[in-house]
PDB file of C-alpha atoms in Angstrom:
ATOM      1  CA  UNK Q  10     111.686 104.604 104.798  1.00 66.00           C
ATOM      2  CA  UNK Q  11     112.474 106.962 107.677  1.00 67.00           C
ATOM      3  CA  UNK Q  12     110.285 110.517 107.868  1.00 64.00           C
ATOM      4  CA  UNK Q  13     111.573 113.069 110.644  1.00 60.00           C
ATOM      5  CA  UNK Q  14     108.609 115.152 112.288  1.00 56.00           C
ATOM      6  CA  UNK Q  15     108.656 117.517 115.166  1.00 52.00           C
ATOM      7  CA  UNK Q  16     106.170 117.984 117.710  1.00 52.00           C
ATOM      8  CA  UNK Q  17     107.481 120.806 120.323  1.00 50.00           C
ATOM      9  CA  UNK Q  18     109.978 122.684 118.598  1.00 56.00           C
ATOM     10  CA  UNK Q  19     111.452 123.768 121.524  1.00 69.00           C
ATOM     11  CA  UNK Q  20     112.057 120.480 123.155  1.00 78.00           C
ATOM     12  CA  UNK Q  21     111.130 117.384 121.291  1.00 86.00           C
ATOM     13  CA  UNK Q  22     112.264 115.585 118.074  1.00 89.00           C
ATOM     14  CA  UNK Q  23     110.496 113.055 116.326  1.00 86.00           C
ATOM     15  CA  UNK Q  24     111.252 110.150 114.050  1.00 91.00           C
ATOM     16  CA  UNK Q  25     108.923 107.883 112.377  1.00 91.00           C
ATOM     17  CA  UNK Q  26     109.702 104.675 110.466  1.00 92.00           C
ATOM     18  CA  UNK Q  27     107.272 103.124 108.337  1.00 92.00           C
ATOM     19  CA  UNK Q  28     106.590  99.582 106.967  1.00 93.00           C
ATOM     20  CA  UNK Q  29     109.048  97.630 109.212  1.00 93.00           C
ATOM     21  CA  UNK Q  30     108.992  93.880 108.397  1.00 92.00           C
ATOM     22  CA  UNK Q  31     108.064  92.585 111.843  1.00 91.00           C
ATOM     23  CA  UNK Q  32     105.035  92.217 113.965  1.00 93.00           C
ATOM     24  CA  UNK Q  33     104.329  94.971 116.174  1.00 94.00           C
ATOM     25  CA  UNK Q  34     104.223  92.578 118.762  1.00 94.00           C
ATOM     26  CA  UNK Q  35     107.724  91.259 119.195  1.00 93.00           C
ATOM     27  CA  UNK Q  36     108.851  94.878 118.319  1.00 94.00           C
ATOM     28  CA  UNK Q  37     107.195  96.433 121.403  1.00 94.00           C
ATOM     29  CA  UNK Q  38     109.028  93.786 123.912  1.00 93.00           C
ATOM     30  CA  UNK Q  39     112.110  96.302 122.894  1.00 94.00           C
ATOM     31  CA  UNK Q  40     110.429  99.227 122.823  1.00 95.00           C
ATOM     32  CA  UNK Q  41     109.548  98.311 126.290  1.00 94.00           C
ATOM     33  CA  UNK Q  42     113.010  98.117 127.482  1.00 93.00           C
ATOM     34  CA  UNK Q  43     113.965 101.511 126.297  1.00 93.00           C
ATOM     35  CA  UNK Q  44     111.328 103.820 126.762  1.00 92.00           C
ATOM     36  CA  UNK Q  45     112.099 106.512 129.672  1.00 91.00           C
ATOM     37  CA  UNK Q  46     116.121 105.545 128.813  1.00 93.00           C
ATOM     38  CA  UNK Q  47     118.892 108.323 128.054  1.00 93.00           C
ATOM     39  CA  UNK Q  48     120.410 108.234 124.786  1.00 94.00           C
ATOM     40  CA  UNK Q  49     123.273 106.566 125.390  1.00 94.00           C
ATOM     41  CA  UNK Q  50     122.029 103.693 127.767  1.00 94.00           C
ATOM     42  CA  UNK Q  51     119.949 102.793 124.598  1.00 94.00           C
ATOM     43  CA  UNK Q  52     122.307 102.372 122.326  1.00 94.00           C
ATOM     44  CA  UNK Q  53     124.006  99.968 124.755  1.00 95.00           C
ATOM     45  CA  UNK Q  54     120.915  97.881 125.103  1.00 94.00           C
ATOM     46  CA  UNK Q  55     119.693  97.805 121.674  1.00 94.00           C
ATOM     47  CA  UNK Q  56     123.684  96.685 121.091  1.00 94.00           C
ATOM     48  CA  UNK Q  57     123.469  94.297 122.996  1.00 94.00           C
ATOM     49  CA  UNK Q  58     119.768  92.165 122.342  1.00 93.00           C
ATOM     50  CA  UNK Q  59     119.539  89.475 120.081  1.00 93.00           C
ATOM     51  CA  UNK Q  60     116.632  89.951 118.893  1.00 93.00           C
ATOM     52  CA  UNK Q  61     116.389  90.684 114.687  1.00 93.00           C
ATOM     53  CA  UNK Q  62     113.902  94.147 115.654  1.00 92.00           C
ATOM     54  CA  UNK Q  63     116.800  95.378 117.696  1.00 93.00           C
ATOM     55  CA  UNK Q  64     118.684  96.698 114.073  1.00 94.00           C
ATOM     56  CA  UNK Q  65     115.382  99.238 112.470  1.00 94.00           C
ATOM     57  CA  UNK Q  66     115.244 100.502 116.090  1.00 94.00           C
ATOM     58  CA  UNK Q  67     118.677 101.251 116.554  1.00 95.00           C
ATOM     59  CA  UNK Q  68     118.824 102.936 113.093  1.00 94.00           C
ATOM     60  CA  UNK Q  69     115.784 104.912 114.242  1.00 95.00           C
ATOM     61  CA  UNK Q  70     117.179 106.627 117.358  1.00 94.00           C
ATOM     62  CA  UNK Q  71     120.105 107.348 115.417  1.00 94.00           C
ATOM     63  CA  UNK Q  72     118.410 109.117 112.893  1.00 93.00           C
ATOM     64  CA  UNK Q  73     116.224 111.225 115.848  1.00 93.00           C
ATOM     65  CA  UNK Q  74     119.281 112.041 117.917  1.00 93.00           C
ATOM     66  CA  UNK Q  75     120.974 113.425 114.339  1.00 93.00           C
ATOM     67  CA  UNK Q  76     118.122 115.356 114.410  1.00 91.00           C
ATOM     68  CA  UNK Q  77     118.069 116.789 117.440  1.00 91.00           C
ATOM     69  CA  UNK Q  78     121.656 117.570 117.423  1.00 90.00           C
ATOM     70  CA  UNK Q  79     121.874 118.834 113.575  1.00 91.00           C
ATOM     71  CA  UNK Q  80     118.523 120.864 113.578  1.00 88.00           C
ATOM     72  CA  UNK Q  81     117.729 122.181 117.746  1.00 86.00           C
ATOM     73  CA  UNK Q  82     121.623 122.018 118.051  1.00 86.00           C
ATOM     74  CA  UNK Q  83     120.589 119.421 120.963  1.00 89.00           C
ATOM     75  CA  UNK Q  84     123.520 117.341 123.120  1.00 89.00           C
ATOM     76  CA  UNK Q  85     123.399 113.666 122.401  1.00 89.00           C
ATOM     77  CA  UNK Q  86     124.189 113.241 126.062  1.00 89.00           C
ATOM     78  CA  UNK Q  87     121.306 114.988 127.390  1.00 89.00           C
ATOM     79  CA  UNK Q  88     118.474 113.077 125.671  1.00 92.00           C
ATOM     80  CA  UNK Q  89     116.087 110.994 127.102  1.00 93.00           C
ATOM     81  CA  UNK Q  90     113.238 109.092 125.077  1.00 94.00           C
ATOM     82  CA  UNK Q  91     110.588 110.486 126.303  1.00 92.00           C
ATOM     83  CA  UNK Q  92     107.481 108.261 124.224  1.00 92.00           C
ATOM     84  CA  UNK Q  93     108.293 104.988 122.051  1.00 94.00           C
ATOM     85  CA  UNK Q  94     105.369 103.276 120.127  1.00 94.00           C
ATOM     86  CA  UNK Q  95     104.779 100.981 117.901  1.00 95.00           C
ATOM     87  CA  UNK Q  96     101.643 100.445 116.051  1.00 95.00           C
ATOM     88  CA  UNK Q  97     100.347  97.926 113.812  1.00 95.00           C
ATOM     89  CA  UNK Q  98     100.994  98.832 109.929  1.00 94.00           C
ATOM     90  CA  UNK Q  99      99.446  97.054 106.824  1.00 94.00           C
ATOM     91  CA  UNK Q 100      99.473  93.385 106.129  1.00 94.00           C
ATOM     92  CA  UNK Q 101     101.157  91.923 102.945  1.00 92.00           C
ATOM     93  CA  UNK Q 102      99.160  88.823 101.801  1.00 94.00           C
ATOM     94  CA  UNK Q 103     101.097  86.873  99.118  1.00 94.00           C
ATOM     95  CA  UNK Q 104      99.957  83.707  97.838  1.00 94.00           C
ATOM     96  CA  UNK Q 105     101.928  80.261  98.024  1.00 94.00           C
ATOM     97  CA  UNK Q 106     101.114  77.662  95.265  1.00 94.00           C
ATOM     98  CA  UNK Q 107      99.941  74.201  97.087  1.00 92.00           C
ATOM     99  CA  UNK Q 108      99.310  70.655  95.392  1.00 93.00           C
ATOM    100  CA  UNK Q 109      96.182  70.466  93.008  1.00 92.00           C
ATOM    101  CA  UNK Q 110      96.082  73.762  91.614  1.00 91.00           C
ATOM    102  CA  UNK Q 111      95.157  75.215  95.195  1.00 93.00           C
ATOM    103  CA  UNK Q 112      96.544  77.949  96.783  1.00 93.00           C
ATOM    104  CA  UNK Q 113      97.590  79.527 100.706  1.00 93.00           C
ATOM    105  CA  UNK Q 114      97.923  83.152 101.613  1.00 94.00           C
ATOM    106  CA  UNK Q 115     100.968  84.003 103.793  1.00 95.00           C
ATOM    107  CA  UNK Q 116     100.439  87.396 105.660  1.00 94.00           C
ATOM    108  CA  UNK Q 117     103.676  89.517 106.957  1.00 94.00           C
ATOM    109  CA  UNK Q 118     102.511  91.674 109.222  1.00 94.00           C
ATOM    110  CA  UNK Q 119     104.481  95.111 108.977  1.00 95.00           C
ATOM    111  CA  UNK Q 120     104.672  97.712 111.611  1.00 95.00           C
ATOM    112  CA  UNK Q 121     105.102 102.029 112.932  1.00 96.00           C
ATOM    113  CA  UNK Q 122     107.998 103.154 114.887  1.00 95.00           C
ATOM    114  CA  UNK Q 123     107.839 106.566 116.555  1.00 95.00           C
ATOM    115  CA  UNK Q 124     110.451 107.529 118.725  1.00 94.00           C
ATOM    116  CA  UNK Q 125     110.430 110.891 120.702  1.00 93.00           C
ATOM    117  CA  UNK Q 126     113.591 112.187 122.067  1.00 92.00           C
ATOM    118  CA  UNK Q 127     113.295 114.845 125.067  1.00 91.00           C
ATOM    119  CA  UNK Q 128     116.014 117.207 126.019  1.00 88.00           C
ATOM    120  CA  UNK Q 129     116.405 117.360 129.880  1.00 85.00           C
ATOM    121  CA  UNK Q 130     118.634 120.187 129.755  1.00 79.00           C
ATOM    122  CA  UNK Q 131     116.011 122.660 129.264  1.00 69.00           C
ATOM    123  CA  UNK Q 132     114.309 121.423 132.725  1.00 66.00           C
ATOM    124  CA  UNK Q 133     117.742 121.715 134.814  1.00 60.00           C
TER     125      UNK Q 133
END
């Protein structure tokens, strides 16, 4: 589930995923990579990582540099991400049947994307 929001509609674009299977944890040692990275450098990183948080990312700046290009009529080449967080999002407890009629909860932690893409055109 992918929402689009804008903050500054003169020089920002938003997008915001929600509910991504994956602990915001390991998903912030990518967002850590990227942050402060041009568009197109960040595709070729987030190509090029092996890690399985790397895909819901990659779809997400995709979907925020559509945005910016289809609704501000934005260059792809002149973004920058200017703010990436993640926060934690809500825990899914299921239960798993052990021996003796006892149960265990398993908890997948789920996370928030937010990517902000900043058009460095408008400074130059």
């Amino acid at each position: 589930m992918i929402k689009k929001r804008k903050k500054n509609p003169n020089t920002e674009t938003y997008a915001f995923s929600q509910h991504i299977c994956m602990s915001a944890h390991k998903a912030r040692r990518v967002i850590d990579q990227i942050r402060g990275r041009s568009y197109t450098e960040t595709l070729m990183i987030l190509e090029i990582m092996p890690y399985r948080v790397c895909y819901p990312i990659l779809k997400l700046v995709y979907s925020a540099a559509a945005n910016a290009s289809h609704n501000m009529s934005f260059k792809k080449t002149d973004l920058v991400i200017s703010k990436a967080e993640v926060n934690k999002g809500t825990t899914v407890k299921k239960l798993k049947p052990q021996a003796l009629g006892r149960s265990y909860t398993i908890k997948k932690s789920t996370c928030y994307i937010t990517i902000v893409l900043k058009d460095i055109s408008l400074y130059s």
